[in-house]
PDB file of C-alpha atoms and ligand atoms in Angstrom:
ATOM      1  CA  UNK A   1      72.965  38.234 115.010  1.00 46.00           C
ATOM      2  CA  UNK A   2      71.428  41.592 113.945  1.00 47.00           C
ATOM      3  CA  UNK A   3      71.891  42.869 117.453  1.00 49.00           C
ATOM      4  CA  UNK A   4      75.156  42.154 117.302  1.00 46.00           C
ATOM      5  CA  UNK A   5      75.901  43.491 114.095  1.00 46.00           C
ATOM      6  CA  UNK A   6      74.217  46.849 115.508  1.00 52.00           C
ATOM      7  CA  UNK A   7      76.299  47.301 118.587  1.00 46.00           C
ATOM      8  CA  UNK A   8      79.391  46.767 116.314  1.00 45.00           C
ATOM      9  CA  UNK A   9      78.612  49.429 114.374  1.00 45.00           C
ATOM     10  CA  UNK A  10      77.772  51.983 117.128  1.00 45.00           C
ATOM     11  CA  UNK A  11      80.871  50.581 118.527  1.00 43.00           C
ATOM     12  CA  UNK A  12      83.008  51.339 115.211  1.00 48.00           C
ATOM     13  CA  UNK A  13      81.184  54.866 115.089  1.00 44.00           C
ATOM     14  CA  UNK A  14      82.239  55.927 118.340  1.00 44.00           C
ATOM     15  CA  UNK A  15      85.671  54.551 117.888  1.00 43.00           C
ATOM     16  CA  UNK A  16      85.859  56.363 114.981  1.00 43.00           C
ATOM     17  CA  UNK A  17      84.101  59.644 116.983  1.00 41.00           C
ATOM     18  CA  UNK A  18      86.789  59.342 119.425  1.00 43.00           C
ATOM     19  CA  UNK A  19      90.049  58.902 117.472  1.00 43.00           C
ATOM     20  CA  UNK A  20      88.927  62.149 115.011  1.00 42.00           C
ATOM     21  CA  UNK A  21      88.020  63.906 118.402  1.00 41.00           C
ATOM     22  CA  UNK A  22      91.196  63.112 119.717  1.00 43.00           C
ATOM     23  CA  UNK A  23      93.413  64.234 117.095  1.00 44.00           C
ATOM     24  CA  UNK A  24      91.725  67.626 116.588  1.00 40.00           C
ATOM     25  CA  UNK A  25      92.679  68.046 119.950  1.00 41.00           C
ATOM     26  CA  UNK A  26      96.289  66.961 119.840  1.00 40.00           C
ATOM     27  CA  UNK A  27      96.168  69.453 117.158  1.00 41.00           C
ATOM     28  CA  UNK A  28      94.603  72.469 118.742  1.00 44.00           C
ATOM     29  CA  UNK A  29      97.309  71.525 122.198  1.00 40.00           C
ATOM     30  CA  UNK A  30      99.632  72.199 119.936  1.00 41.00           C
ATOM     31  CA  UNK A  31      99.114  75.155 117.996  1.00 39.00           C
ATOM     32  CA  UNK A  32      97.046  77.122 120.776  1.00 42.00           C
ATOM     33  CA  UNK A  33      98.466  76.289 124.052  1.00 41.00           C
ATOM     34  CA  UNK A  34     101.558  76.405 123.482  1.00 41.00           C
ATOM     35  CA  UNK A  35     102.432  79.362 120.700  1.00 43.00           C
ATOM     36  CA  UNK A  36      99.226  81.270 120.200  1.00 43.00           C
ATOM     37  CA  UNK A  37      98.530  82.476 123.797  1.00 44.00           C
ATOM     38  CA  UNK A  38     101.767  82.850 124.597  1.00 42.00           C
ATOM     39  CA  UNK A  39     102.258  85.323 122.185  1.00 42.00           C
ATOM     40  CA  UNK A  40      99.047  87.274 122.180  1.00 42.00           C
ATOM     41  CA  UNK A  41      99.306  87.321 125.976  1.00 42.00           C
ATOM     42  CA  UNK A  42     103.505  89.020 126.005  1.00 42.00           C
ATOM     43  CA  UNK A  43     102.059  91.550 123.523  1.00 40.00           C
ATOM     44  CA  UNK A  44      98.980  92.041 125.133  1.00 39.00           C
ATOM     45  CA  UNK A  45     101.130  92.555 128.333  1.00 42.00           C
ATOM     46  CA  UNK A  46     103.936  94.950 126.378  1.00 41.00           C
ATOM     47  CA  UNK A  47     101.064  97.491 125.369  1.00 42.00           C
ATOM     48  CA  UNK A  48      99.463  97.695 128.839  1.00 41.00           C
ATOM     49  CA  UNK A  49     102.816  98.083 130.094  1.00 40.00           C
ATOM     50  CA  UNK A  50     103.632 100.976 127.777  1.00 44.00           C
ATOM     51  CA  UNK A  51     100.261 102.393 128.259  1.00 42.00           C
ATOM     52  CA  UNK A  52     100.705 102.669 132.226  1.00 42.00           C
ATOM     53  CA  UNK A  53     104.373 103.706 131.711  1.00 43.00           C
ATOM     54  CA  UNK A  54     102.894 106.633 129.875  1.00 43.00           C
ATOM     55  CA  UNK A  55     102.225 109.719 131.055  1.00 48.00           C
ATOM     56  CA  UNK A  56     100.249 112.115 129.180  1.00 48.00           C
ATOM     57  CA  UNK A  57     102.572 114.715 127.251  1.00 53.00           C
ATOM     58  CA  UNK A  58     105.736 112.652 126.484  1.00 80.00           C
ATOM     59  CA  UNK A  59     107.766 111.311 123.542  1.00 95.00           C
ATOM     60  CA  UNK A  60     105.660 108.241 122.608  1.00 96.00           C
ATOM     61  CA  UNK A  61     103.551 109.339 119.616  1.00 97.00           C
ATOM     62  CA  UNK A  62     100.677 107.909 117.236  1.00 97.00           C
ATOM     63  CA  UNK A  63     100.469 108.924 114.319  1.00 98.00           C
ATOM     64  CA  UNK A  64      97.248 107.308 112.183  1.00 98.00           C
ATOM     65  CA  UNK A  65      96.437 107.796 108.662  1.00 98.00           C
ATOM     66  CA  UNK A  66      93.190 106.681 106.952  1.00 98.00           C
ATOM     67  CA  UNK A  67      92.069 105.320 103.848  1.00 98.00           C
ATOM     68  CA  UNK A  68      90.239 108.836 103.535  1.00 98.00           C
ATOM     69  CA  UNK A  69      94.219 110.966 102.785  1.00 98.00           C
ATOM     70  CA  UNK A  70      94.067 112.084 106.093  1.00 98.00           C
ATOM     71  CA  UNK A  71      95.854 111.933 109.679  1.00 98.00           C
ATOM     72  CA  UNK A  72      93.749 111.604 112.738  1.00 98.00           C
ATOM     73  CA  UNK A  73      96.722 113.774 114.374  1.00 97.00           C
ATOM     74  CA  UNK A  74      97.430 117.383 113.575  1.00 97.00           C
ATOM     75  CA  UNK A  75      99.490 118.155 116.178  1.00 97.00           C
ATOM     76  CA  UNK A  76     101.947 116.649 119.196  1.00 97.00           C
ATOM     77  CA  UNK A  77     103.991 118.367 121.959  1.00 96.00           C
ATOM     78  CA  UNK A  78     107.290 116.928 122.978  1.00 97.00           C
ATOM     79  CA  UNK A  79     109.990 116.951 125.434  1.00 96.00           C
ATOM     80  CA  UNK A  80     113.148 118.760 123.602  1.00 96.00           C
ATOM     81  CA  UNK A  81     116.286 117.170 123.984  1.00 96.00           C
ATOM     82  CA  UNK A  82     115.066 113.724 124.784  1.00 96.00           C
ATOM     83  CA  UNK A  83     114.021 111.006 121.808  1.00 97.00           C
ATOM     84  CA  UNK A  84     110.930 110.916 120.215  1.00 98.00           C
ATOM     85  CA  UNK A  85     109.490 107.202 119.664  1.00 97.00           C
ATOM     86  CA  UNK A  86     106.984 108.098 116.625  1.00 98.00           C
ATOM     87  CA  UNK A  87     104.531 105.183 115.382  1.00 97.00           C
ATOM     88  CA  UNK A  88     102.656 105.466 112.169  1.00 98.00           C
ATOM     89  CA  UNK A  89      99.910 103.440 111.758  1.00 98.00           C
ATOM     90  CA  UNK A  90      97.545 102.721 108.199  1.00 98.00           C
ATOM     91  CA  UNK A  91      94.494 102.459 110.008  1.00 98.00           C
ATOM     92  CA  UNK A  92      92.661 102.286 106.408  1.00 98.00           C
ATOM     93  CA  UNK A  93      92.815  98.740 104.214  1.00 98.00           C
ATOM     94  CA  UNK A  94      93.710 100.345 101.185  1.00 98.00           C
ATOM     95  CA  UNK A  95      97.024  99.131  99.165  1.00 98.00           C
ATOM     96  CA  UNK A  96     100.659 101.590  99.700  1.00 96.00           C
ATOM     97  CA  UNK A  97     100.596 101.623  95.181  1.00 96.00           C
ATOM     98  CA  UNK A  98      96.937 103.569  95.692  1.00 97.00           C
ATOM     99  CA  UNK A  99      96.841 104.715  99.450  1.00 98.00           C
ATOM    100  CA  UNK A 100     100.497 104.886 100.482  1.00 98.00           C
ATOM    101  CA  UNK A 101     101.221 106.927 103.538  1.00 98.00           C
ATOM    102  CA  UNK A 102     104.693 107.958 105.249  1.00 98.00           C
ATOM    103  CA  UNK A 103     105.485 110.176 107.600  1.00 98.00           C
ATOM    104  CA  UNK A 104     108.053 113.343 106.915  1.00 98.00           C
ATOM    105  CA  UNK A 105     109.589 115.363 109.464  1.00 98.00           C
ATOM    106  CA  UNK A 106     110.918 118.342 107.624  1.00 98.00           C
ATOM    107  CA  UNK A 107     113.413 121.646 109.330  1.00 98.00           C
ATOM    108  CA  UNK A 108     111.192 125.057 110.285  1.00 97.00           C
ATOM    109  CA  UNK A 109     111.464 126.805 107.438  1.00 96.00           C
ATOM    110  CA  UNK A 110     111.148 124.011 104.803  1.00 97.00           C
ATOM    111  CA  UNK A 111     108.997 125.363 101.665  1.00 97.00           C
ATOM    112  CA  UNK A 112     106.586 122.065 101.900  1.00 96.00           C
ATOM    113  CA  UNK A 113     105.030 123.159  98.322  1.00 96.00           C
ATOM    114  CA  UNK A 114     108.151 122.573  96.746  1.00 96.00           C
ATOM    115  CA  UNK A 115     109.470 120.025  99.026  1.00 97.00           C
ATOM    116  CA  UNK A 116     106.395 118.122  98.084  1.00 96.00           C
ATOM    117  CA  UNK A 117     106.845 118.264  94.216  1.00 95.00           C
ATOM    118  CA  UNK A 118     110.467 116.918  94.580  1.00 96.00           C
ATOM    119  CA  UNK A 119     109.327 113.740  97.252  1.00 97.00           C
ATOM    120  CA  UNK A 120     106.554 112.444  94.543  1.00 96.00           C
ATOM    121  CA  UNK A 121     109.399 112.067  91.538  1.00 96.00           C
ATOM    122  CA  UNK A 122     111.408 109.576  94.778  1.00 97.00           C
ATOM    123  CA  UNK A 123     109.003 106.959  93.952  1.00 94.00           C
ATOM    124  CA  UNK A 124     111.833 104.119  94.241  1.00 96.00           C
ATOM    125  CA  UNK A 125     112.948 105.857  98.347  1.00 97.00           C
ATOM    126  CA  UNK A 126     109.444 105.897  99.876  1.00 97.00           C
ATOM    127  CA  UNK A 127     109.438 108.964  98.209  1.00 98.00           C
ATOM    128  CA  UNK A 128     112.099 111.056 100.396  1.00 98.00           C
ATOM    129  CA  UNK A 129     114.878 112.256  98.269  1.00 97.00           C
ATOM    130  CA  UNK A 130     118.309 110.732  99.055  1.00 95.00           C
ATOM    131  CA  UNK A 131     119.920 113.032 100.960  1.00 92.00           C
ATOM    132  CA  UNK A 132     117.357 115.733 101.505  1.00 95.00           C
ATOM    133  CA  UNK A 133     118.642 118.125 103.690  1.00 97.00           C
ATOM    134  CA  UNK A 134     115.334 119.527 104.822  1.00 97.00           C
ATOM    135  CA  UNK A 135     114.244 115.926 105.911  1.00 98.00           C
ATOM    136  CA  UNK A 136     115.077 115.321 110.112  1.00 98.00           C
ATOM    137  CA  UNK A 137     113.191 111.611 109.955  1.00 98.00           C
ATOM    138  CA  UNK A 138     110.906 109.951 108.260  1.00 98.00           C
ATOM    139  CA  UNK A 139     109.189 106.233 107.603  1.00 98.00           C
ATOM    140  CA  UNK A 140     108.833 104.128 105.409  1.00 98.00           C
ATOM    141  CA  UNK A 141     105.958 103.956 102.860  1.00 98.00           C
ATOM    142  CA  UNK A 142     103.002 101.820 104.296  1.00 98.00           C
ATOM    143  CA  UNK A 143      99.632 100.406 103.434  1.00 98.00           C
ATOM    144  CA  UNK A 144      96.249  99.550 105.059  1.00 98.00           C
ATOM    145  CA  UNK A 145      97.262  97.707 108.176  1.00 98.00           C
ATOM    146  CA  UNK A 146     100.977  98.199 108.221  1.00 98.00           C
ATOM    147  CA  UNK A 147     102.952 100.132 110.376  1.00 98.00           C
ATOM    148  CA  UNK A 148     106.603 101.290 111.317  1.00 98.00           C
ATOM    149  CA  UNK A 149     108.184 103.330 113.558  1.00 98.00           C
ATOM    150  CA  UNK A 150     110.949 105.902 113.673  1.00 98.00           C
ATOM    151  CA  UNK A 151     113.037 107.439 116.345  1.00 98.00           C
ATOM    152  CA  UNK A 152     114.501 110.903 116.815  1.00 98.00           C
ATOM    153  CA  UNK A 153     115.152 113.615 118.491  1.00 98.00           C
ATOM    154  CA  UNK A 154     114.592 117.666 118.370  1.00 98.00           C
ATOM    155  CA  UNK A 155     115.602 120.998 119.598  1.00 97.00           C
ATOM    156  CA  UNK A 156     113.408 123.719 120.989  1.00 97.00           C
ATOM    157  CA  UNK A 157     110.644 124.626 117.834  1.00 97.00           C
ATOM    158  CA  UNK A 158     107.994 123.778 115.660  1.00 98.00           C
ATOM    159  CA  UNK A 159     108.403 121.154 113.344  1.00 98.00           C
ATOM    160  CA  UNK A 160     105.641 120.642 110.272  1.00 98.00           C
ATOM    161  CA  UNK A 161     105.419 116.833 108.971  1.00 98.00           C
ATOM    162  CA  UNK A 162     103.412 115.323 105.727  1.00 98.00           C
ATOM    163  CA  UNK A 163     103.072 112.210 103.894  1.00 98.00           C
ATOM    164  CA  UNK A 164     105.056 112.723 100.950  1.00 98.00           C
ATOM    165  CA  UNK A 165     103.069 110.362  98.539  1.00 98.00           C
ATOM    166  CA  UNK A 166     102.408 112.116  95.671  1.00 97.00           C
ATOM    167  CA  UNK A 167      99.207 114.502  95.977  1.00 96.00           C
ATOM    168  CA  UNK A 168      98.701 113.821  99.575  1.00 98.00           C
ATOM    169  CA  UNK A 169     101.316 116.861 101.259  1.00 97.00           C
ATOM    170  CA  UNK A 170      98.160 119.336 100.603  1.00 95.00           C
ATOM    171  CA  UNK A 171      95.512 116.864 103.309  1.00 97.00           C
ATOM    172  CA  UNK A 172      98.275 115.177 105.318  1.00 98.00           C
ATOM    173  CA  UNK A 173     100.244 117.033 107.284  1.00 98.00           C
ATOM    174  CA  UNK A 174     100.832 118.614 110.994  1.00 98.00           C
ATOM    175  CA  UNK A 175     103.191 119.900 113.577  1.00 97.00           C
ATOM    176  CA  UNK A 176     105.221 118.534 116.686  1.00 98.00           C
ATOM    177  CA  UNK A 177     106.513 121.392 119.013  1.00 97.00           C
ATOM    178  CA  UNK A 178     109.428 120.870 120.829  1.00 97.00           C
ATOM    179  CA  UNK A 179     109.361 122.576 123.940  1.00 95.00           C
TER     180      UNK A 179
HETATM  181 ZN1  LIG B 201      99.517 109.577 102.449  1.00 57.60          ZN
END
């Protein structure tokens, strides 16, 4: 009788064992083999692809900003005539209200002092001016972790480009030449 009552038990257990074990695993079939991989694998694929499609020197840029008002680039060459593909990335994890970064392109020539001033009042436009004529392209305003890409393209020159959050014009800024 008591040995009976035991291997019921252990019976029950495993049954128990086995049902839970399988239904964490219906549950991870789902989720990871059929979405998860997928997707990390097609973007893991895109960037090597765009890496080995990219030789050194053309119109596929990085632009980083930290959580310390800086950009880890100062400066980019570029193909004229042909579009630029500009990525800005918040490599920081501070919030865009404290630690907000975009990226301005602005026309040679562009008095970035004053330029600046007028950006930080456009707090409700990623703080671009509507309509500024000295602006070429720019982003949106992003945070630790975001980022967002623009598209354009230039003429022959040297082009100087800032975040435009307010206070930051001074630290953040840099060139792209055209050539
Ligand atoms: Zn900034």
């Amino acid at each position: 009788m008591k040995k009976t009552t035991q291997f019921l038990a252990v019976l029950m257990l495993s049954a128990a064992i086995v049902s839970c074990g399988n239904k964490t695993k219906t549950i991870d079939t789902t989720t990871e083999t059929t979405e998860l991989p997928t997707e990390v694998m097609e973007s893991a694929h895109a960037q090597e692809g765009d890496a080995s499609a990219q030789p050194i020197g053309t119109n596929n840029l990085l632009l980083e900003g930290n959580d310390a008002m800086n950009f880890l680039q100062k400066e980019f060459k570029v193909k004229a005539g042909e579009e630029v593909t500009l990525t800005l990335k918040h490599v920081g994890t501070m919030g865009k209200n404290v630690m907000g970064h975009n990226f301005v392109l602005l026309k040679p020539g562009t008095d970035i002092s004053k330029f600046g001033l007028e950006a930080a009042k456009a707090n409700t436009t990623d703080y671009v001016p509507l309509n500024a004529p000295e602006v070429i392209a720019h982003t949106k305003v992003i945070g630790g972790g975001e980022q967002d890409t623009v598209k354009f393209t230039l003429e022959p020159g040297t082009y100087e480009y800032i975040c435009s959050f307010p206070g930051h014009y001074s630290l953040m800024k840099g060139k792209i030449i055209a050539e």
